MMTF fields as JSON, N, C-alpha, C and O atoms, coordinates in Angstrom:
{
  "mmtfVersion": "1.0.0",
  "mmtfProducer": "UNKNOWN",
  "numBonds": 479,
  "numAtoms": 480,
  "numGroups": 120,
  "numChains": 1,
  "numModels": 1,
  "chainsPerModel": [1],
  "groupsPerChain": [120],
  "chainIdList": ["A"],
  "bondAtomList": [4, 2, 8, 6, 12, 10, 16, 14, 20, 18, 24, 22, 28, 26, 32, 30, 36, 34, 40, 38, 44, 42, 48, 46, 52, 50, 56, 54, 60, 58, 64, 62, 68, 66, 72, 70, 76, 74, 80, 78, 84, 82, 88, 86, 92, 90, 96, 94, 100, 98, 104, 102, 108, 106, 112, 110, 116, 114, 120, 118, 124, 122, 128, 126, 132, 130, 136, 134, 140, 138, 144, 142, 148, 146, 152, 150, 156, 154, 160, 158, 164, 162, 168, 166, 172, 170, 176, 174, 180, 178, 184, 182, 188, 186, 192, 190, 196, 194, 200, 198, 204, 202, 208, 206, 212, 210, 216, 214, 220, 218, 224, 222, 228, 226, 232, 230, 236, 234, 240, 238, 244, 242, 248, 246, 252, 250, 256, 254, 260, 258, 264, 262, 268, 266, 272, 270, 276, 274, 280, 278, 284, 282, 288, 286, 292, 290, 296, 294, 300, 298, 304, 302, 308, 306, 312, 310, 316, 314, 320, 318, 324, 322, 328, 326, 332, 330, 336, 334, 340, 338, 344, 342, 348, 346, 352, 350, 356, 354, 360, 358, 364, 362, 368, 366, 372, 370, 376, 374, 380, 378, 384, 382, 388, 386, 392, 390, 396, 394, 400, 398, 404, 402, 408, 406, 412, 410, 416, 414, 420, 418, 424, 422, 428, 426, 432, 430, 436, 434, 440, 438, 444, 442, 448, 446, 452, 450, 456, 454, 460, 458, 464, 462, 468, 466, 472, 470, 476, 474],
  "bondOrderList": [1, 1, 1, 1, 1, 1, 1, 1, 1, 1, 1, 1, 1, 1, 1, 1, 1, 1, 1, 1, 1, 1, 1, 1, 1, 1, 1, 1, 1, 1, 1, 1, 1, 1, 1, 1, 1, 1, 1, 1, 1, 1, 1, 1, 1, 1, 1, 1, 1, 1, 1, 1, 1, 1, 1, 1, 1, 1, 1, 1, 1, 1, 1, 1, 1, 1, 1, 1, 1, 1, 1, 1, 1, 1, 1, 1, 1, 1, 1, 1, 1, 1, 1, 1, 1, 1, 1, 1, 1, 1, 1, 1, 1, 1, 1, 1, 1, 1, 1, 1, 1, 1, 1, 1, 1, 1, 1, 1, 1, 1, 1, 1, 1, 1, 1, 1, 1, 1, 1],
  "groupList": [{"groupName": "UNK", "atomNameList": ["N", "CA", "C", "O"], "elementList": ["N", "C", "C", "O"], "formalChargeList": [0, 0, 0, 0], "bondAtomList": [1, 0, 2, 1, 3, 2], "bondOrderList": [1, 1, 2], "singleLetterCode": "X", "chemCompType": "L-PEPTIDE LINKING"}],
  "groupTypeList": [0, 0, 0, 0, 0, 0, 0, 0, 0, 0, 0, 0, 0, 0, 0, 0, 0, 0, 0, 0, 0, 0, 0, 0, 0, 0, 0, 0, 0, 0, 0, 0, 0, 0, 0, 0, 0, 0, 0, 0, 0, 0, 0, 0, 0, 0, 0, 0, 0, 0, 0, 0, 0, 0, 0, 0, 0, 0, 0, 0, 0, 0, 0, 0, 0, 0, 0, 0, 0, 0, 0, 0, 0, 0, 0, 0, 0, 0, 0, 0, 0, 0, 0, 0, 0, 0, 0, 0, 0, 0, 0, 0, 0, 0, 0, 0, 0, 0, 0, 0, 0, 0, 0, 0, 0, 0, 0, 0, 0, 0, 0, 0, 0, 0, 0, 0, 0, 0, 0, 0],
  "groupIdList": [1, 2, 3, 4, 5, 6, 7, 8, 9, 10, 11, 12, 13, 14, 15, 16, 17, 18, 19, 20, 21, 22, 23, 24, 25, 26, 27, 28, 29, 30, 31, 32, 33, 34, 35, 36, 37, 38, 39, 40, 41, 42, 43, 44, 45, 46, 47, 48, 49, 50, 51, 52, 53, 54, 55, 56, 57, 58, 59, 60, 61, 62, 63, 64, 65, 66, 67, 68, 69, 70, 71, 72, 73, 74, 75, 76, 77, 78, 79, 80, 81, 82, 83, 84, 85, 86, 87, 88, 89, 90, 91, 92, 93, 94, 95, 96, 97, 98, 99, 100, 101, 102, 103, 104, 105, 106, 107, 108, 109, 110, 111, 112, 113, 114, 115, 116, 117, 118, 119, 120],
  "secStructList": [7, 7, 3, 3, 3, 3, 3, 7, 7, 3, 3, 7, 7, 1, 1, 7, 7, 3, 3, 3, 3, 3, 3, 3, 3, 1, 1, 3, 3, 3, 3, 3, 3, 3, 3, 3, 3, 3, 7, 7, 6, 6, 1, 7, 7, 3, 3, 3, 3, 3, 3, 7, 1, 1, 1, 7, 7, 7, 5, 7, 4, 4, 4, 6, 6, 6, 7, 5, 7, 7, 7, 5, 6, 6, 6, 6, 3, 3, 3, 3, 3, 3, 7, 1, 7, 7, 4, 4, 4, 7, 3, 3, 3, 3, 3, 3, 3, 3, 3, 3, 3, 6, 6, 7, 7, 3, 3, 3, 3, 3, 5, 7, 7, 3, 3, 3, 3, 7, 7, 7],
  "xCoordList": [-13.267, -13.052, -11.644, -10.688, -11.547, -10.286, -9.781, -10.487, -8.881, -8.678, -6.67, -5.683, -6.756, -5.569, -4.754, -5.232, -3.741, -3.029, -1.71, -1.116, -1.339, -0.487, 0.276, -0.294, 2.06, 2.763, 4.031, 4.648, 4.74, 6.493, 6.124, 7.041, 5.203, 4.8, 5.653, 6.22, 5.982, 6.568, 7.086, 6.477, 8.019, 8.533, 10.141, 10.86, 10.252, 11.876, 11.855, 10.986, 13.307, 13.199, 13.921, 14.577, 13.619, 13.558, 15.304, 16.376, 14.699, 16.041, 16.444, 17.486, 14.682, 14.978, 14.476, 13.927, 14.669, 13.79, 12.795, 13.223, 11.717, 10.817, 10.121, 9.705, 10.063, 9.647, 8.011, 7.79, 7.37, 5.721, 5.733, 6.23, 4.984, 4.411, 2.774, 2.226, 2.12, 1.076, 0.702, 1.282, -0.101, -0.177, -2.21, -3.089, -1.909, -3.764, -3.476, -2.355, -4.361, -4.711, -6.779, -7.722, -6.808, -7.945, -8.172, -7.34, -9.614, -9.578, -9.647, -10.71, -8.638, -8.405, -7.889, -7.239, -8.376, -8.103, -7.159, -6.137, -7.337, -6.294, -6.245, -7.245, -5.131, -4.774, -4.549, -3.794, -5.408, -5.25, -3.857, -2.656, -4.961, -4.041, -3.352, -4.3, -2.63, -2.033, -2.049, -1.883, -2.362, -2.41, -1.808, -2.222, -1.289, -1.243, -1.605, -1.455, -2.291, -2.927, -2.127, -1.128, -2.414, -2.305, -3.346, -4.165, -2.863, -4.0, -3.274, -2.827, -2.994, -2.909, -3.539, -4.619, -3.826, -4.515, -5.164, -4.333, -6.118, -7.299, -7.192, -7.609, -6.245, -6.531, -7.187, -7.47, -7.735, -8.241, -7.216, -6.029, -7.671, -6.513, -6.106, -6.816, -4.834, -4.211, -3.657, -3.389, -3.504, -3.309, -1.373, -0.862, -0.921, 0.712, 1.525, 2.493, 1.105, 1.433, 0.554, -0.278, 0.93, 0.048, 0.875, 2.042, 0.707, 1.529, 0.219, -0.925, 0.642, 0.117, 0.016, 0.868, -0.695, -0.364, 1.357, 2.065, 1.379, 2.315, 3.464, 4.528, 3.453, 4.857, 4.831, 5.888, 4.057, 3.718, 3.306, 2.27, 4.344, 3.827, 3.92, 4.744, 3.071, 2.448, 2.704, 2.448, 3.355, 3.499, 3.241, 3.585, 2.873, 2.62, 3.518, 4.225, 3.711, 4.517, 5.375, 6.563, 4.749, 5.547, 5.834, 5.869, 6.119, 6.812, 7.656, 8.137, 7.847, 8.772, 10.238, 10.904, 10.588, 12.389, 12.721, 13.892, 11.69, 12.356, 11.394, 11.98, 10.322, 9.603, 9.179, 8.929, 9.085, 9.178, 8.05, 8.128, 7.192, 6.364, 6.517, 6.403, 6.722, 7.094, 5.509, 4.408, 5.931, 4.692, 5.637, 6.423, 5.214, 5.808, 4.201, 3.233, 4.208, 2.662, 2.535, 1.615, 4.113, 3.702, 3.419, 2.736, 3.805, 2.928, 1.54, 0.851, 1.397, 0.027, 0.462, -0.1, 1.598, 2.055, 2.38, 3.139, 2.298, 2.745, 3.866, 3.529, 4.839, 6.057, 5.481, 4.963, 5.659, 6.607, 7.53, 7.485, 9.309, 9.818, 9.998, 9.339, 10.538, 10.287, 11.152, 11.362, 12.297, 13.485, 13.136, 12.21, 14.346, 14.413, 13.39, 13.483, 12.544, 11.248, 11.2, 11.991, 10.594, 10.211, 8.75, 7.789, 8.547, 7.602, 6.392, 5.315, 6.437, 5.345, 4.599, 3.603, 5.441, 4.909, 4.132, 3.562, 4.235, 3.746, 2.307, 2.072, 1.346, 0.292, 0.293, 1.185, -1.105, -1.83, -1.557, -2.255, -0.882, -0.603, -1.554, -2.211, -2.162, -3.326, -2.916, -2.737, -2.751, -3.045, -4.545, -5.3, -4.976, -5.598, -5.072, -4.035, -5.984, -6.255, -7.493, -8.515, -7.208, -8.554, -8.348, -7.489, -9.155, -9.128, -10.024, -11.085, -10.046, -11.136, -11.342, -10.41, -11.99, -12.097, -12.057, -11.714, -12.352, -12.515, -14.067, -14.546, -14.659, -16.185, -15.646, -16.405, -14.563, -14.668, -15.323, -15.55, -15.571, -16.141, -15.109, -14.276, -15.132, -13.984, -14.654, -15.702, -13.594, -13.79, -12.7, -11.827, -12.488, -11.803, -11.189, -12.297, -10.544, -10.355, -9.622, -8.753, -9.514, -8.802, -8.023, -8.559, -6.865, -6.139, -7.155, -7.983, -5.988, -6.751, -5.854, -6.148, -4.665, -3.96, -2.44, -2.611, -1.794, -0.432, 0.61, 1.09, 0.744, 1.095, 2.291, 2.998, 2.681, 3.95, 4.025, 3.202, 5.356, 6.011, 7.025, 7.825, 7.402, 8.676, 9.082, 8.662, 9.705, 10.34, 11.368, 12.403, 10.942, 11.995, 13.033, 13.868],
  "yCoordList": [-13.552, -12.113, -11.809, -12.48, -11.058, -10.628, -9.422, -8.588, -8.738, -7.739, -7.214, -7.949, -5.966, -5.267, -4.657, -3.667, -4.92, -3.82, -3.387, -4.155, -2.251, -1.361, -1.092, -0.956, -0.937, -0.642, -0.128, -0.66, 0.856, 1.141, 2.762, 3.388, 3.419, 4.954, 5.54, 4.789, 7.204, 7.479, 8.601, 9.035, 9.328, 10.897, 10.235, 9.343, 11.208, 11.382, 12.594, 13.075, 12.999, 14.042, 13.891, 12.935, 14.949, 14.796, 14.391, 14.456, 13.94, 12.515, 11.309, 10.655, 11.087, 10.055, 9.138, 9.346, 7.494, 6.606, 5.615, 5.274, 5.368, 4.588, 3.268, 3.309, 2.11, 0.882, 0.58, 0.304, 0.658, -0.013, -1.383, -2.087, -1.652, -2.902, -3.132, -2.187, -4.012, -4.356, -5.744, -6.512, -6.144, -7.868, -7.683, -7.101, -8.938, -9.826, -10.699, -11.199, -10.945, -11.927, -12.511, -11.744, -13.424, -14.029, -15.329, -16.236, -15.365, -16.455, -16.204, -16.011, -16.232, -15.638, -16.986, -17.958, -16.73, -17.744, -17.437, -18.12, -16.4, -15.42, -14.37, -13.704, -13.744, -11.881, -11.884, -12.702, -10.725, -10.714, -8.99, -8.986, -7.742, -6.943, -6.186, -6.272, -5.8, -4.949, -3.542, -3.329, -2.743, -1.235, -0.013, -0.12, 0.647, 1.653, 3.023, 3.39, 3.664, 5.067, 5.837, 5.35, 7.543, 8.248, 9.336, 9.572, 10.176, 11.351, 12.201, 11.808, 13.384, 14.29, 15.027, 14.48, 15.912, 16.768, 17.683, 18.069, 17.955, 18.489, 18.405, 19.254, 16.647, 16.361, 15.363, 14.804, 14.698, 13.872, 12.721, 12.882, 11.671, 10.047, 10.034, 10.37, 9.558, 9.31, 7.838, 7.235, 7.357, 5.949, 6.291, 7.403, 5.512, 5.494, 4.883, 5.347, 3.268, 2.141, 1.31, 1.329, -0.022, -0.871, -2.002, -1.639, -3.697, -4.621, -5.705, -5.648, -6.411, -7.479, -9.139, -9.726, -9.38, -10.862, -11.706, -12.639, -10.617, -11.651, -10.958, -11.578, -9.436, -8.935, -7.346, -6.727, -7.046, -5.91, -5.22, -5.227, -4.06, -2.88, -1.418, -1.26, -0.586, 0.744, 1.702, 1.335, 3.222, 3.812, 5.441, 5.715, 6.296, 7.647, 8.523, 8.865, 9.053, 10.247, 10.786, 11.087, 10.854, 11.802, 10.88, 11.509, 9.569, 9.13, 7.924, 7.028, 7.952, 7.039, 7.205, 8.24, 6.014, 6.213, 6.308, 6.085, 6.716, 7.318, 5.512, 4.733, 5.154, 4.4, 2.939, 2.915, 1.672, 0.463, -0.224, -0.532, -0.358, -1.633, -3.062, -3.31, -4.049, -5.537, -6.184, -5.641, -7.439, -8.475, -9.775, -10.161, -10.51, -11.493, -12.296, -11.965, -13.283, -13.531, -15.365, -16.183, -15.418, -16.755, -15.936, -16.546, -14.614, -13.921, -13.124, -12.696, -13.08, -12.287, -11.161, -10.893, -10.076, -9.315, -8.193, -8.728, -7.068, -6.275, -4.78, -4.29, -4.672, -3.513, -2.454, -2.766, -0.962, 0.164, 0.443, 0.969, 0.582, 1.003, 2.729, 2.977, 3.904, 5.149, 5.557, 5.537, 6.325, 6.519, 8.109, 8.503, 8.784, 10.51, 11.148, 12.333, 10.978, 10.827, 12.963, 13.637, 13.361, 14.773, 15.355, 14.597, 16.498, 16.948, 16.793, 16.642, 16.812, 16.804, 15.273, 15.044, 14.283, 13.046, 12.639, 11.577, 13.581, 13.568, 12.83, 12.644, 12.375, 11.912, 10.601, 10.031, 10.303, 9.109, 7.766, 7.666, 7.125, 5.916, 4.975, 5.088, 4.145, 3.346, 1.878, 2.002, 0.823, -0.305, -0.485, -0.107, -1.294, -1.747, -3.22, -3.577, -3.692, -5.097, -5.944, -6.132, -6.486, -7.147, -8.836, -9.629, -8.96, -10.405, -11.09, -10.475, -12.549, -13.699, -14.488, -15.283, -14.562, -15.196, -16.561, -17.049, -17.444, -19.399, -19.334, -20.394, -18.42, -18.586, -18.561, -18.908, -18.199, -17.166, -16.186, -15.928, -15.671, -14.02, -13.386, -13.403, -12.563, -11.456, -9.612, -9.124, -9.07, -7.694, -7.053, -7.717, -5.473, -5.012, -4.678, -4.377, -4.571, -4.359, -3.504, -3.388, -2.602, -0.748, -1.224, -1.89, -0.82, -0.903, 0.627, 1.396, 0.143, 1.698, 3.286, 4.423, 2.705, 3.884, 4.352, 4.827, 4.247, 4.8, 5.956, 6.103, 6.746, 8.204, 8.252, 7.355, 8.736, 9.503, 10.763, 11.507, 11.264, 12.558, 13.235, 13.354, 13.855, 14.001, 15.287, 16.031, 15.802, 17.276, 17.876, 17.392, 18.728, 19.882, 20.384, 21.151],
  "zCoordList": [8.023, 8.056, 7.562, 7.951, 6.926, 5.8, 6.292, 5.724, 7.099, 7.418, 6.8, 6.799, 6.439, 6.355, 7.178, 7.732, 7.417, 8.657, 7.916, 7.159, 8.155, 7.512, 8.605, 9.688, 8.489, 9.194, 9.069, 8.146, 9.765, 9.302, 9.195, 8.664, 9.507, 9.239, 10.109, 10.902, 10.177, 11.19, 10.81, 9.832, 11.177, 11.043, 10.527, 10.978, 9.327, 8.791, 7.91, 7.183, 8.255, 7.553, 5.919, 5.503, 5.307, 3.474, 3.272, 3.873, 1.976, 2.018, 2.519, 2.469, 3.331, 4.082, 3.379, 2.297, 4.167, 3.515, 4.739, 5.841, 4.311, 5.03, 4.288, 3.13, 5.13, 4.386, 5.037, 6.217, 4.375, 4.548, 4.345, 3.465, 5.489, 5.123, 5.381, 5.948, 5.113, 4.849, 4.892, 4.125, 5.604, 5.745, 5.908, 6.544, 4.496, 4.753, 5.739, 5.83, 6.496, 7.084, 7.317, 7.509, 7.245, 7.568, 6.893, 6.852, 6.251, 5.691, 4.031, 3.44, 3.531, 2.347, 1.302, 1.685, -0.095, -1.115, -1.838, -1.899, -2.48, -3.039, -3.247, -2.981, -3.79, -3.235, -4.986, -5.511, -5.886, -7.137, -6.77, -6.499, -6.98, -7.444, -5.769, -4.988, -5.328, -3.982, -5.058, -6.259, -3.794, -3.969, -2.98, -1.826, -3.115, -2.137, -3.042, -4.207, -1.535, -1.601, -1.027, -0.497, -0.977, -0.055, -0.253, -1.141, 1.426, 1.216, 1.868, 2.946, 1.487, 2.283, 3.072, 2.853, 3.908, 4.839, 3.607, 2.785, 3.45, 2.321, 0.81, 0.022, 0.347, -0.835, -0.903, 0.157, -2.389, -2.415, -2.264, -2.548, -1.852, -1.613, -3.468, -4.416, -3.44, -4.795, -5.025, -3.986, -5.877, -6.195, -6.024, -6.161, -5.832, -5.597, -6.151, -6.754, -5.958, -6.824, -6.521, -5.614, -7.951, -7.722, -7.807, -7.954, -7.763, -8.035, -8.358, -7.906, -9.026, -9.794, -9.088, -8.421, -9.313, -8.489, -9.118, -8.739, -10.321, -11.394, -11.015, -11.05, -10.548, -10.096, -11.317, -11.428, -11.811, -12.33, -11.859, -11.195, -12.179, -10.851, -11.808, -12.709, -11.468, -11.917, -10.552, -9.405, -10.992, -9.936, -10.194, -11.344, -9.663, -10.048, -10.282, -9.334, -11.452, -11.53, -10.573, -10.681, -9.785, -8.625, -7.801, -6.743, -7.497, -7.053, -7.763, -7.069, -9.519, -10.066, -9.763, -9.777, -9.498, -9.175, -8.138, -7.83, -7.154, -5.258, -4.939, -4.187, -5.416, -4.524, -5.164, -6.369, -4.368, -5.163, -4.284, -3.095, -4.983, -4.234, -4.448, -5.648, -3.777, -3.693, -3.13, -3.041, -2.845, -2.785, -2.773, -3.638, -1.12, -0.543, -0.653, 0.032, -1.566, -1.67, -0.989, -1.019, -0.359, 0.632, 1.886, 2.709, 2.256, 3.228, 3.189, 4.115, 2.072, 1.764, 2.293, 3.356, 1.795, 2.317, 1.466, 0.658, 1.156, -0.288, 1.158, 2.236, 0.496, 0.829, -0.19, -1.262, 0.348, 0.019, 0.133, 1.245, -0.472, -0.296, -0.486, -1.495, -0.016, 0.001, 0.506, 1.719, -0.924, -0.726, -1.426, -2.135, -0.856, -1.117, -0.565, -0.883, 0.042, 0.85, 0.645, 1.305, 0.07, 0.322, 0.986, 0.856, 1.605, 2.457, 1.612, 2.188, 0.375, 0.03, -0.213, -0.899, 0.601, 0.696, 1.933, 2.186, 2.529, 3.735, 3.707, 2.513, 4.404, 4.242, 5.074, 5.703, 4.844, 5.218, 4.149, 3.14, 4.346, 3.81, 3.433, 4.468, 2.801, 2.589, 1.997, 0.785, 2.334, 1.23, 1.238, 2.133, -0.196, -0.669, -1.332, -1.892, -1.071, -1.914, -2.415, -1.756, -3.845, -4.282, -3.906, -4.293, -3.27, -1.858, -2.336, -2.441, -2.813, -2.513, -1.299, -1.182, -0.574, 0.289, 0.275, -0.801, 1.318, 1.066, 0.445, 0.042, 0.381, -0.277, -2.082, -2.987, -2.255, -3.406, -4.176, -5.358, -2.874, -2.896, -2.81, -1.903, -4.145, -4.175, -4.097, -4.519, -3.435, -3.055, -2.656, -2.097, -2.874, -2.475, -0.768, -0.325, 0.075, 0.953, 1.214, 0.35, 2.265, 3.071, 4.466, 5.352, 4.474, 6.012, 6.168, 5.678, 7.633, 8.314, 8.21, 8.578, 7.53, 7.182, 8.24, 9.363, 7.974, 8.545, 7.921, 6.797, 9.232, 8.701, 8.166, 8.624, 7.601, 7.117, 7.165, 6.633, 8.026, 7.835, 7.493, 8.42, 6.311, 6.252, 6.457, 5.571, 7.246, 7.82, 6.823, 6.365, 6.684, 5.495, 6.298, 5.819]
}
């Protein structure tokens, strides 16, 4: 069983900064791409960044330059960093990851989400 847990969410106000983390654990073979989402309260979830098994990372418009995703991959572990932090980042936090298991069955996998708030 391959599970995600997401962590470091919490209330700051704008200008602030907050660090995510995210850890696989189970019985896992290898971790190809790390992802993070978000969602706000009545939008659709948005892609944020992504990182590469190789260290290539893709990030959205609206958050290039304030935010850095990393990947500690002797922990099976992928960071957000989230600096200048503004209200309109507010939301539900998400990793994602594409996981092989010891079967080498590969599939995507969802934490359960950790909040972010940032106060104006």
């Amino acid at each position: 069983q391959v599970q995600l847990v997401e962590s470091g969410g919490g209330l700051v106000q704008a200008g602030g900064s907050l660090r995510l983390s995210c850890a696989a654990s189970g019985s896992i073979f290898s971790i190809n791409v790390m992802k993070w989402y978000r969602q706000a309260p009545g939008k659709q979830r948005e892609l944020v960044a992504s990182i590469s098994s190789g260290g290539s990372t893709n990030y959205a418009d609206s958050v290039k330059g304030r935010f850095t995703i990393s990947r500690d991959n002797a922990k099976n572990t992928v960071y957000l960093q989230m600096n200048s932090l503004k209200p309109e980042d507010t939301a539900v936090y998400y990793c994602a990851a594409n996981i092989g298991d010891y079967r080498r069955v590969w599939r995507d996998y969802w934490g359960l989400g950790t909040q972010v708030t940032v106060s104006s």
